[in-house]
Tab-separated table of C-alpha atoms and ligand atoms in Angstrom:
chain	number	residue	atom	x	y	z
A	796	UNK	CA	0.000	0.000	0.000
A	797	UNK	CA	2.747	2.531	0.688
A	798	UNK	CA	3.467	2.731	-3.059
A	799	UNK	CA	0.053	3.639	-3.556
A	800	UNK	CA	-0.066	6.339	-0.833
A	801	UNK	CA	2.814	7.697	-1.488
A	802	UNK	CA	1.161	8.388	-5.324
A	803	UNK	CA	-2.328	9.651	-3.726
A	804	UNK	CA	-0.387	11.941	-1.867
A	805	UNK	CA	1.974	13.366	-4.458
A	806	UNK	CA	-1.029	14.192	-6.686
A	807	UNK	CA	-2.206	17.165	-4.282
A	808	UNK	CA	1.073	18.142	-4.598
A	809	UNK	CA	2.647	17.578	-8.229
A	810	UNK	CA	0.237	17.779	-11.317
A	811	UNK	CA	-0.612	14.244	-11.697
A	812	UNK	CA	2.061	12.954	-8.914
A	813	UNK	CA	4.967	13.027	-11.285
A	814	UNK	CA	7.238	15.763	-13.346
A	815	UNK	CA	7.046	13.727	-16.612
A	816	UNK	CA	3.900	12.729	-17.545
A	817	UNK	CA	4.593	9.351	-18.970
A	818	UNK	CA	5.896	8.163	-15.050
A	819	UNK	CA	1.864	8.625	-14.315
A	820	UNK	CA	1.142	5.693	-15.835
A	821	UNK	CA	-2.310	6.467	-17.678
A	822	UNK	CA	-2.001	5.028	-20.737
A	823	UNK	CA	-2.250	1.787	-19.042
A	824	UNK	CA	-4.483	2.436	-16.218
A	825	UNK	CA	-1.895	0.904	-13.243
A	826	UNK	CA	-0.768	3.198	-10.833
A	827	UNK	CA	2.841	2.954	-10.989
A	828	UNK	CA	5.194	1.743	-8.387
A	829	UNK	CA	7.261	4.220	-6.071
A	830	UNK	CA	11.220	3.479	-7.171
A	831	UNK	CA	13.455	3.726	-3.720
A	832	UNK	CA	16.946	2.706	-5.257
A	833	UNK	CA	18.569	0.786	-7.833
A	834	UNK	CA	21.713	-1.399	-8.663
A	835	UNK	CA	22.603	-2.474	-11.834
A	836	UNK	CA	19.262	-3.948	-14.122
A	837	UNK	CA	17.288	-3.816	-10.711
A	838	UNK	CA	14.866	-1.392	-9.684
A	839	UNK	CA	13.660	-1.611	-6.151
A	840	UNK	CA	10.180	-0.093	-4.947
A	841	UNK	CA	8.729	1.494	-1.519
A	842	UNK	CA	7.445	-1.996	-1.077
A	843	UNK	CA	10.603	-3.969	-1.442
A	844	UNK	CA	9.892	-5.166	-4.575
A	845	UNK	CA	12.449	-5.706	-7.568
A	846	UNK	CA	12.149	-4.907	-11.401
A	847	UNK	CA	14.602	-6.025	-13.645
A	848	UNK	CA	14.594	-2.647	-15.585
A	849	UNK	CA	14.494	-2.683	-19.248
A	850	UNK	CA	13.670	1.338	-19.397
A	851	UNK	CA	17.212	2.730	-17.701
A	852	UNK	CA	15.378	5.977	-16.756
A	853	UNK	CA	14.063	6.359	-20.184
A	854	UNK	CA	17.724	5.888	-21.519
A	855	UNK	CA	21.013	7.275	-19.362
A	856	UNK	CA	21.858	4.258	-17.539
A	857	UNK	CA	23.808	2.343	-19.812
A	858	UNK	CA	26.090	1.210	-17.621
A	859	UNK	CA	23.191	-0.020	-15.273
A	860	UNK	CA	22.102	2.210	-12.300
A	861	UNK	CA	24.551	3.738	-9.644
A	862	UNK	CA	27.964	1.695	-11.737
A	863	UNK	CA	30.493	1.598	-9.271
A	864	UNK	CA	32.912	4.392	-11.290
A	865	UNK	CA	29.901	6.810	-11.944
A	866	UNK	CA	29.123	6.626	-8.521
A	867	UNK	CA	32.519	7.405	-7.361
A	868	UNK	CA	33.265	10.281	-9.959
A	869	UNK	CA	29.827	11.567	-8.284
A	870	UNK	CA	31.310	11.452	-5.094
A	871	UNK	CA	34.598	12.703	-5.600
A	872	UNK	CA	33.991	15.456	-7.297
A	873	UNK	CA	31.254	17.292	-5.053
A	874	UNK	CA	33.518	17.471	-2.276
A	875	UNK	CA	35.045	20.116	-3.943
A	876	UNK	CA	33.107	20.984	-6.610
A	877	UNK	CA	29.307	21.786	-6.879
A	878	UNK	CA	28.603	24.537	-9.344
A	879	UNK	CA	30.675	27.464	-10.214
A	880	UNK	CA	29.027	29.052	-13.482
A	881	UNK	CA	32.654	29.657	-14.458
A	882	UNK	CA	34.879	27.335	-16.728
A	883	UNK	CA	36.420	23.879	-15.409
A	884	UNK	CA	38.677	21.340	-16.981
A	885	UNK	CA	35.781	18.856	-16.414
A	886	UNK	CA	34.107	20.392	-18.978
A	887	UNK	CA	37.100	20.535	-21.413
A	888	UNK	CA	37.382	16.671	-20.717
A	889	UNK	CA	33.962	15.547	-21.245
A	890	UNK	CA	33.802	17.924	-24.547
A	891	UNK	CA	37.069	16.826	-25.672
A	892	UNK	CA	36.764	13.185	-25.420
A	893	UNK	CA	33.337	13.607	-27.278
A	894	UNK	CA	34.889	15.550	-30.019
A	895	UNK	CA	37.982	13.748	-30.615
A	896	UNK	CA	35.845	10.348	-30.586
A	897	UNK	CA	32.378	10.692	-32.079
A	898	UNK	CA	32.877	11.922	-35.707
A	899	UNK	CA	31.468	15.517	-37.047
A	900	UNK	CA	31.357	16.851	-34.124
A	901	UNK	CA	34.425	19.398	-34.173
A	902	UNK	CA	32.933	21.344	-30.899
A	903	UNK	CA	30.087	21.353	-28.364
A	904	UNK	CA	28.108	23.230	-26.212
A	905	UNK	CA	26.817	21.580	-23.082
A	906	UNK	CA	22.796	22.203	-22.215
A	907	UNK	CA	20.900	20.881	-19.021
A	908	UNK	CA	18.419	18.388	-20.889
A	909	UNK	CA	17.265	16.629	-24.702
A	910	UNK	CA	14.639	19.279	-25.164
A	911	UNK	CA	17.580	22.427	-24.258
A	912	UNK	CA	19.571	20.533	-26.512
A	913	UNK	CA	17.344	20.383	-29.981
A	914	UNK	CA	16.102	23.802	-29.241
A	915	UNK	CA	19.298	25.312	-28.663
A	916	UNK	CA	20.433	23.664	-32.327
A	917	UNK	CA	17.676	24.746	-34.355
A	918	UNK	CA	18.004	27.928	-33.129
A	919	UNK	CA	22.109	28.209	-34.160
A	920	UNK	CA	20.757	26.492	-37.700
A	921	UNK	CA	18.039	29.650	-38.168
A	922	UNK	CA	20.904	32.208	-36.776
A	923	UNK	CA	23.390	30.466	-39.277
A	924	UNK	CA	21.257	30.271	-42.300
A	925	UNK	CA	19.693	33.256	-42.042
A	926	UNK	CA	15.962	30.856	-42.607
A	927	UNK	CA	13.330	30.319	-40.272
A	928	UNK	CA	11.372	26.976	-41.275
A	929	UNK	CA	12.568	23.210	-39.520
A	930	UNK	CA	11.495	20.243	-40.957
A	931	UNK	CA	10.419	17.956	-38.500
A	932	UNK	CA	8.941	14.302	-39.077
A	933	UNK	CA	5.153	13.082	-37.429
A	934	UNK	CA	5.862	11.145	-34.871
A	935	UNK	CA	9.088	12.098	-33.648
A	936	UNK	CA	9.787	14.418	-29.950
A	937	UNK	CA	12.593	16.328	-29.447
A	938	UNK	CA	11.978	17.712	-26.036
A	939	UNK	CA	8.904	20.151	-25.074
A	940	UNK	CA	10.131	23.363	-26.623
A	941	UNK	CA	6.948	24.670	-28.619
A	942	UNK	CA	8.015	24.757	-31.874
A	943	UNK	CA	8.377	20.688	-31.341
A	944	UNK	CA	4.938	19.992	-30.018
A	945	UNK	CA	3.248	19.282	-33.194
A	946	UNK	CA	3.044	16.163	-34.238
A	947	UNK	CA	5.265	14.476	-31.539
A	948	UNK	CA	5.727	11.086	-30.683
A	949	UNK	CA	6.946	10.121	-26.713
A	950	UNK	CA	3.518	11.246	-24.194
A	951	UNK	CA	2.044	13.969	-26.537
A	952	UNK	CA	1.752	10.534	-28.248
A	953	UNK	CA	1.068	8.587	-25.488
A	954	UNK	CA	-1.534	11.073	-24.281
A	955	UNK	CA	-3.369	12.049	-27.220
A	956	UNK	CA	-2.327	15.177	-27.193
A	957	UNK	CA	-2.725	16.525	-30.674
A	958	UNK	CA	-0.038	19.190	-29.979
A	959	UNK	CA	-0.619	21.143	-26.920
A	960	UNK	CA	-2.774	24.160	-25.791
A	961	UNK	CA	-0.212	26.739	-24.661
A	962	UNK	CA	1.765	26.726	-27.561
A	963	UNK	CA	0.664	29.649	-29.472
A	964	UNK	CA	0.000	29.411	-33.344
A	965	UNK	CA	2.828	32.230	-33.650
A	966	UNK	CA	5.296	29.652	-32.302
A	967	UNK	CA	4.942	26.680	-34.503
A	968	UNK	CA	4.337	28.677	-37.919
A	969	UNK	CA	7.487	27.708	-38.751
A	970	UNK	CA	7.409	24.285	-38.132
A	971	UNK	CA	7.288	21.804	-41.178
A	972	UNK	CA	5.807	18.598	-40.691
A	973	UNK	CA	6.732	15.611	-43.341
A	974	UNK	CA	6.121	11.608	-43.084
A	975	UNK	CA	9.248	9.589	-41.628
A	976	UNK	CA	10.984	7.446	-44.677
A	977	UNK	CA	8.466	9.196	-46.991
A	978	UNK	CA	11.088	11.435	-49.052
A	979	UNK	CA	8.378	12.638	-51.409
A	980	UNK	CA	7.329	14.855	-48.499
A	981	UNK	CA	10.129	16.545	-47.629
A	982	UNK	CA	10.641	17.402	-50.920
A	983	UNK	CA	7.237	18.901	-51.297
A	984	UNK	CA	7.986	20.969	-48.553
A	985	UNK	CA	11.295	22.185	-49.975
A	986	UNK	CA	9.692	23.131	-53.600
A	987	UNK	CA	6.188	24.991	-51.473
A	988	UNK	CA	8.543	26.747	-48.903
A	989	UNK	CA	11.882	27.163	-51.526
A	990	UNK	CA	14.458	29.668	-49.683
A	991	UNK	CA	12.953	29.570	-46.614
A	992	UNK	CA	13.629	25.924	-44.842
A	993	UNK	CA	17.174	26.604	-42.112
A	994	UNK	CA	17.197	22.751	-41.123
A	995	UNK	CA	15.211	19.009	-41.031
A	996	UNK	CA	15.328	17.583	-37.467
A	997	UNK	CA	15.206	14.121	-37.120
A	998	UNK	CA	15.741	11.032	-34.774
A	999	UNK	CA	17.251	9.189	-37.404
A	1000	UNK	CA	16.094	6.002	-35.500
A	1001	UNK	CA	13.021	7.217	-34.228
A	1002	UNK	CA	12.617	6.299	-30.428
A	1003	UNK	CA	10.042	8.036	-29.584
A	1004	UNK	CA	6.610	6.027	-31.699
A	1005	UNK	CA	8.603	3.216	-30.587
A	1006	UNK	CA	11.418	2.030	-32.855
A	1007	UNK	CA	11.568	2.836	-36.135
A	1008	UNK	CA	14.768	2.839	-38.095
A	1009	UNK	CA	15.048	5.199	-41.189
A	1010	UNK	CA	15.847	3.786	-43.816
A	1011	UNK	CA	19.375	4.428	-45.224
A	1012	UNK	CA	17.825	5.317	-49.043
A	1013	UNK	CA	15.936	7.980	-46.730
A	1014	UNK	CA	18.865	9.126	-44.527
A	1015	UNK	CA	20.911	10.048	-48.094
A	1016	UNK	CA	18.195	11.560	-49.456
A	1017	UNK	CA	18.048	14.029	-46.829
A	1018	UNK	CA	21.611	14.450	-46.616
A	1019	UNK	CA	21.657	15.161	-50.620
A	1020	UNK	CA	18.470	17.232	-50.459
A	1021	UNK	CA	20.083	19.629	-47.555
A	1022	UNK	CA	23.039	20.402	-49.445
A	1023	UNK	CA	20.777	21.091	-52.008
A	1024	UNK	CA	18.720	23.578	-50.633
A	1025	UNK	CA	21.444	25.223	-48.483
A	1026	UNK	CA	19.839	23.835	-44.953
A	1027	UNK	CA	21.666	21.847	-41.995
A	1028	UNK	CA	20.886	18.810	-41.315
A	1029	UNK	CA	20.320	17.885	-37.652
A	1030	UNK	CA	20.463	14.603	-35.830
A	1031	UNK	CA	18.915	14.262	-32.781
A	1032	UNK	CA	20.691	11.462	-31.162
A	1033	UNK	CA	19.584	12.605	-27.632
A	1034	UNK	CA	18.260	8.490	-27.413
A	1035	UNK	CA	20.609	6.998	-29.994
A	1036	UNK	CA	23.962	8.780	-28.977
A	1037	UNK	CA	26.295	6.578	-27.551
A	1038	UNK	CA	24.033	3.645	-27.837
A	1039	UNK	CA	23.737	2.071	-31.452
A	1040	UNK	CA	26.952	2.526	-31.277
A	1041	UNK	CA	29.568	4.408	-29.086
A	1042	UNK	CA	29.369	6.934	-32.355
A	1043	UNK	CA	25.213	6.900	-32.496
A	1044	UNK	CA	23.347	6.395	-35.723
A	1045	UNK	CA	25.396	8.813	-37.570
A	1046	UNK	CA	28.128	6.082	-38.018
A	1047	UNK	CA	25.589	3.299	-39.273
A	1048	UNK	CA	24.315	4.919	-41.289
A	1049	UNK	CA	27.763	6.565	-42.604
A	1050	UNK	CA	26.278	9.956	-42.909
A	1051	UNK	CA	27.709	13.832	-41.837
A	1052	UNK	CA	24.841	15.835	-40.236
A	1053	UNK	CA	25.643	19.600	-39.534
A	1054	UNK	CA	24.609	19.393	-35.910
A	1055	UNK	CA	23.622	16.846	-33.480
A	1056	UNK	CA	22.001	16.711	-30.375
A	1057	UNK	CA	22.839	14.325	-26.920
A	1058	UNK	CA	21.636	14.338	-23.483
A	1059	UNK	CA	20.897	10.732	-21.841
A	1060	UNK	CA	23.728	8.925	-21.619
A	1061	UNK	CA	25.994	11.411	-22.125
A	1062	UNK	CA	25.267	12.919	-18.755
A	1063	UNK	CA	25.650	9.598	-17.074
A	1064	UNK	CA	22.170	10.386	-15.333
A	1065	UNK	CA	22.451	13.434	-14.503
A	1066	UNK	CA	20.226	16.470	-15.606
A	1067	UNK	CA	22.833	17.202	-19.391
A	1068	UNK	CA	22.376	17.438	-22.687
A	1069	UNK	CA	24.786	18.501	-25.299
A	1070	UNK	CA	24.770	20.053	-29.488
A	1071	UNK	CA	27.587	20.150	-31.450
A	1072	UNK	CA	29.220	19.842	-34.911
A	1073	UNK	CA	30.818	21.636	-37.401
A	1074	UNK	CA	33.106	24.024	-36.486
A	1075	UNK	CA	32.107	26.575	-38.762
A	1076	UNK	CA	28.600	26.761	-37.342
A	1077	UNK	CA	29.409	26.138	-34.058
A	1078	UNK	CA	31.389	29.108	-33.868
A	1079	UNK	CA	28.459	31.529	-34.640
A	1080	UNK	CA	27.518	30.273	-31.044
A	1081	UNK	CA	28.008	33.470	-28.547
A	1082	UNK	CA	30.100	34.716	-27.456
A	1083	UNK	CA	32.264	34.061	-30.279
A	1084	UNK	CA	29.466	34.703	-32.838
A	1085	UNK	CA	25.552	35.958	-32.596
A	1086	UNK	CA	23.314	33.421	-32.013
A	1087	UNK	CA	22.637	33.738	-27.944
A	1088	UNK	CA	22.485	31.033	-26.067
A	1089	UNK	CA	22.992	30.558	-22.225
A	1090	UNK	CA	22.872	28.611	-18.513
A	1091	UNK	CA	23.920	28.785	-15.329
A	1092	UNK	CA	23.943	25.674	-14.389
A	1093	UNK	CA	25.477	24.040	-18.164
A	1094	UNK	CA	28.443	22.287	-17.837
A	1095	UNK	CA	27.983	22.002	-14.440
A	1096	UNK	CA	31.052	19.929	-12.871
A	1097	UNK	CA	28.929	16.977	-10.716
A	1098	UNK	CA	26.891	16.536	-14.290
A	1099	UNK	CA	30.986	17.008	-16.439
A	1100	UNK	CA	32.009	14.219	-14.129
A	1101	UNK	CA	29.056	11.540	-14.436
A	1102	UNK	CA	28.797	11.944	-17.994
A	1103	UNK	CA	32.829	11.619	-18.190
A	1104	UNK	CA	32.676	8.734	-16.108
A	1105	UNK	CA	30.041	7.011	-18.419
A	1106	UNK	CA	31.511	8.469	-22.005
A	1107	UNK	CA	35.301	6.955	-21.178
A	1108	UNK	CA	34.324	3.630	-19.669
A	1109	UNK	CA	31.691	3.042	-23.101
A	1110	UNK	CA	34.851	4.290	-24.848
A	1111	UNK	CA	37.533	2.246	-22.902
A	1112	UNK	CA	35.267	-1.064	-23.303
A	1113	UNK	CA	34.055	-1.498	-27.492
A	1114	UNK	CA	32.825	-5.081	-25.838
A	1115	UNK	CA	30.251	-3.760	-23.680
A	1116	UNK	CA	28.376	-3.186	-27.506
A	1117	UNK	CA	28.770	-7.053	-28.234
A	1118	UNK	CA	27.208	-7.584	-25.349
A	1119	UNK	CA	24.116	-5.432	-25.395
A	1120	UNK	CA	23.854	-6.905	-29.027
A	1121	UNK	CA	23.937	-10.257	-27.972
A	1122	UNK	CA	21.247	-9.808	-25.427
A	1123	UNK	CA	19.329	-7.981	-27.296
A	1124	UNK	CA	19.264	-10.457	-29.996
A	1125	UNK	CA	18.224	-13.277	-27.689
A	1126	UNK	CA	15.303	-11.059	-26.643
A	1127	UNK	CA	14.466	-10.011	-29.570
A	1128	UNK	CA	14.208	-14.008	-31.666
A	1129	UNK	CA	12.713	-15.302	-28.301
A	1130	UNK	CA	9.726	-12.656	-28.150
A	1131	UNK	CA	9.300	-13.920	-32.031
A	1132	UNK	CA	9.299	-17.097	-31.663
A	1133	UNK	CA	7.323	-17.378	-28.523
A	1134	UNK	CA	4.753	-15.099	-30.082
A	1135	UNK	CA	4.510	-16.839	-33.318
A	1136	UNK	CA	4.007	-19.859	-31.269
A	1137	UNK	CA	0.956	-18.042	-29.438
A	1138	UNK	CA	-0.166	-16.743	-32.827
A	1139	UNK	CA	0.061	-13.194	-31.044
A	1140	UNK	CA	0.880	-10.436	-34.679
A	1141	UNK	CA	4.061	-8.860	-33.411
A	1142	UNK	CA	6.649	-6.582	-34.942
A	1143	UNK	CA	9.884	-5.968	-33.511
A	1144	UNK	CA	11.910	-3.306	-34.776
A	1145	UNK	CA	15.544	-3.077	-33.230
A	1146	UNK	CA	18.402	-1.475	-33.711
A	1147	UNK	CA	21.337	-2.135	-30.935
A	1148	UNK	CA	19.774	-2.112	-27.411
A	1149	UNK	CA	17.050	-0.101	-28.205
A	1150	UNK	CA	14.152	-2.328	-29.411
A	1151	UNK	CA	10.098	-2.159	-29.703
A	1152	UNK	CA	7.665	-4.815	-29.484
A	1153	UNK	CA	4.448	-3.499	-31.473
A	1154	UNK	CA	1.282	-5.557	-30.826
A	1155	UNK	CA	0.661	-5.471	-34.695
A	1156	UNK	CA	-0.564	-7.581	-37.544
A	1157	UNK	CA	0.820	-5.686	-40.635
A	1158	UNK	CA	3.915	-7.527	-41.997
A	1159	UNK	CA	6.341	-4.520	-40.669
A	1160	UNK	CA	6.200	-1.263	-39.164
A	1161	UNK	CA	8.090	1.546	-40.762
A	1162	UNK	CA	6.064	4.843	-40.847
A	1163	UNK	CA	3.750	6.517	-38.134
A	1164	UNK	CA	0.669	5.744	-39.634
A	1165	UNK	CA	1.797	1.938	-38.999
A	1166	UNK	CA	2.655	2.450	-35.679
A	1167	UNK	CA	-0.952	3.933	-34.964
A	1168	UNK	CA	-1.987	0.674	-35.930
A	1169	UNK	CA	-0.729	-0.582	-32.908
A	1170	UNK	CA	-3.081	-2.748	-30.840
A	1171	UNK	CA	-2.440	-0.207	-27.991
A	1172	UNK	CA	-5.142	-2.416	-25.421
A	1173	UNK	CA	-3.004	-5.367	-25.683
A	1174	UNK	CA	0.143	-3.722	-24.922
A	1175	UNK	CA	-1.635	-2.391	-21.474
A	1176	UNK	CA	-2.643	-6.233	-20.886
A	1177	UNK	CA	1.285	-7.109	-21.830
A	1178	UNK	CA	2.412	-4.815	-19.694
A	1179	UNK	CA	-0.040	-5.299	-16.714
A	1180	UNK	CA	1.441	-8.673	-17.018
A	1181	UNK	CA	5.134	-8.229	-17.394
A	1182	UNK	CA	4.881	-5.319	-14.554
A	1183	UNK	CA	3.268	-7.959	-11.861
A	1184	UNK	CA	6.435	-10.525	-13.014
A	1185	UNK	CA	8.280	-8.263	-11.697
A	1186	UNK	CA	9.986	-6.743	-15.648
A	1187	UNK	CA	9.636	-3.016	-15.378
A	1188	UNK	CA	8.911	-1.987	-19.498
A	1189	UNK	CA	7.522	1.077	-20.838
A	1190	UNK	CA	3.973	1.826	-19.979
A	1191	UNK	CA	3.259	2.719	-23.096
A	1192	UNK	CA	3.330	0.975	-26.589
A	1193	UNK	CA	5.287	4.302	-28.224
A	1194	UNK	CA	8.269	3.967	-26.248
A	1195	UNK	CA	11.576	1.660	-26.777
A	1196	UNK	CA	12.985	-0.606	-24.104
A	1197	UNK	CA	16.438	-1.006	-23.478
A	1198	UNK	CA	19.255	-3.266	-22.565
A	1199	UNK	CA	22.164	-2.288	-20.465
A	1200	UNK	CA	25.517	-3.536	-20.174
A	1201	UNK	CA	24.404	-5.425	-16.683
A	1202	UNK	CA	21.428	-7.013	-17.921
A	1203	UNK	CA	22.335	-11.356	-18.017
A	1204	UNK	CA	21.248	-13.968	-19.730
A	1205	UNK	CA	19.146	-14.683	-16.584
A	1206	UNK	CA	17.140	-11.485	-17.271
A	1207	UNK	CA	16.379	-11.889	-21.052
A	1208	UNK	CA	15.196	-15.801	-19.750
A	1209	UNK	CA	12.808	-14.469	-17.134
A	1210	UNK	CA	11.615	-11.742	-19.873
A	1211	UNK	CA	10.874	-14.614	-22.077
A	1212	UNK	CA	9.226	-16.852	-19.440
A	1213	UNK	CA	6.861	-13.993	-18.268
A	1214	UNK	CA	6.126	-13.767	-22.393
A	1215	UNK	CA	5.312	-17.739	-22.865
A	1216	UNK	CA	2.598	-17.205	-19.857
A	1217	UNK	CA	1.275	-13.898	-21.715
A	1218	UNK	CA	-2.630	-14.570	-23.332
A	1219	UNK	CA	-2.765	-11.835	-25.420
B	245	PLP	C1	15.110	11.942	-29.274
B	245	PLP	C2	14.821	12.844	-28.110
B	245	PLP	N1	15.048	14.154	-28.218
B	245	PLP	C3	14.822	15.005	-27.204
B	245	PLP	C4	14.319	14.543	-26.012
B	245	PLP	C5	14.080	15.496	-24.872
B	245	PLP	O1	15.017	15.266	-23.856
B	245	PLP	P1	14.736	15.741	-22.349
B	245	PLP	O2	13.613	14.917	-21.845
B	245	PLP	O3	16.049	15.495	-21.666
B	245	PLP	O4	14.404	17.191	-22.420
B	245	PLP	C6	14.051	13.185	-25.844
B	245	PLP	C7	13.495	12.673	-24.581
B	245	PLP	O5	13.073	11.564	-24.452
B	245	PLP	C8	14.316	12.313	-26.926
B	245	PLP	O6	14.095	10.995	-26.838
């Protein structure tokens, strides 16, 4: 009961009982559980209850909550360190390691979150390119900033939020929506809006209507069609960065965006988020150029050392990838197979560690209107299910789950034993 009244209470108090509104739980009409502390893929609630935890705080914990060397770096550093708003050589660290490993990005600025991240890029892509239309694809989120809220995947998705009242009309006027892998619509939107269009924004493997990968044809179109029309393209790899692959999506797919966004893992779990890229346009940053862009808390040296700690060890240890793709492989074929047995219509798109199971009977899901066919009722019974067995997944069908470097074989069995005693 105490997880329970510790929500009933926290809903006089916080809009809903949480700060994010996907933690609420609604879409699948459980009240969540109360999450006291975790180690490694276990979650532990107010009642003493484990998870194994397949959502890593919607993405930073790679490494698997509280590792050992995050932990200490944590430590360590706030004895003497807790904020300065003044430069550090934690910052130069963190923002050297990323630059001199991860390819186009020549320098970065650090932010506070995803949604300070994508904002703070499309605004530098405007300022640079003297346009102010974005591209952005249905079904995609890049953070709450207005000019995102149309269209967005993650809980406006979730939620049924067709956009959001608040956001003025003013605001997203210069927002561009096209169809993910549909290149005819970007396209369309270059020849109606010629001139005008700074940038497309894109999670290049969406995340955020669940997982859905674009496709590479799609990817080089883009790529070809920005240098075309004189516009940046920008990667969002707030969810992919450092998780695909230690270089994000930009290096499967082979591809040079003109900016790209982190926060998640990069910050180790810790509030960060991060844009960078090529020089040239990063310099028209202030205070070297004019775009304006601020915050006193960025770069902040407890957040510099977490996300150090994280970058260097996922850096230091290439193998930690073979391992989240081996896991997440033997998820993956199980949930098929044990489905197919069941004669339950899945889909499973993965790419890495990041993988969705969509409770759908079309042969494969690659575009938003597929994913809205998404049997949305059985995911809440799946997930009412998996929740009680004690596997802590996304409560919602438009999210990924994930694998971290301390899940075990041992997890992905019990996964797939709580999936053979699913009924649909
Ligand atoms: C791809 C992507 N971009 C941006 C954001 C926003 O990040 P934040 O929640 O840190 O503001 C998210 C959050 O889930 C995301 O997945």
């Amino acid at each position: 009961m105490r997880n329970e009244s510790i929500f009933i209470e926290s809903k006089k108090y916080i809009p809903g009982g949480v700060n994010s509104p996907v933690r609420a739980f609604k879409d699948v009409d459980i009240l969540p559980p109360i999450i006291k502390k975790a180690k490694g893929a276990i979650v532990t609630d107010e009642e003493d209850k484990d998870y194994i935890d397949f959502v890593g705080a919607w993405g930073p914990m790679i490494l698997g909550h509280n590792d050992d060397d995050v932990v200490k770096a944590i430590k360590e550093t706030s004895e003497n360190a807790i904020a300065f708003g003044a430069p550090t050589n934690l910052e130069l660290e963190l923002a050297k390691l990323i630059c001199t490993t991860v390819p186009n990005v020549d320098m970065i600025r650090m932010v506070n979150s995803g949604t300070e991240a994508t904002m703070s890029a499309v605004k530098l892509a405007r300022g640079y390119t003297g346009k102010d239309k974005i591209i952005k694809f249905a079904g995609c989120y890049h953070g709450h900033y207005d000019g995102f809220l149309v269209e967005a995947g993650s809980g406006v998705l979730t939620e049924n939020i067709p956009g959001s009242p608040g956001v003025p009309q003013d605001s997203i006027k210069n927002t561009l929506i096209a169809q993910f892998n549909d290149i005819e619509s970007v396209k369309e939107l270059f020849e109606n809006y010629k001139d005008e269009i700074a940038g497309i924004i894109i999670e290049p493997i969406a995340g955020n209507m669940g997982v859905i990968p674009a496709s590479q044809e799609f990817i080089n179109s883009l790529r070809q069609l920005c240098d075309k029309e004189e516009a940046l393209l920008i990667f969002d790899e707030v969810m992919t960065g450092f998780r695909v692959d230690y270089k994000g999506a930009q290096n499967i797919y082979n591809i040079k965006p003109d900016l790209i966004s982190f926060a998640k893992i990069m910050g180790g779990g810790l509030p960060c988020g991060a844009f960078g890229g090529r020089r040239e346009i990063m310099e028209y940053l202030s205070p070297v150029g004019p775009v304006y862009q601020a915050g006193t808390m960025s770069g902040n040296p407890i957040v510099m050392a977490a996300g150090l700690a994280t970058v260097s060890k996922l850096n230091d240890n290439p193998g930690y990838y073979e391992h989240l793709e081996e896991l997440a492989s033997m998820l993956e074929d199980g949930v098929k197979e044990i489905t197919k047995e069941k004669n339950i219509p899945v889909v499973i798109n993965r790419r890495g560690p990041m993988m969705t199971i969509f409770f759908n009977d079309l042969p494969e899901v690659t575009t938003f209107k597929d994913v809205k066919k998404s049997d949305t009722k059985r995911y809440s019974r799946f997930f009412a299910h998996m929740i009680k067995g004690g596997i802590y997944i996304s409560p919602s069908q438009f999210e990924a789950l994930f694998i971290n470097i301390t899940h075990t074989k041992d997890h992905i069995e019990r996964f797939l034993e709580l999936v053979s005693t699913f009924e649909g």
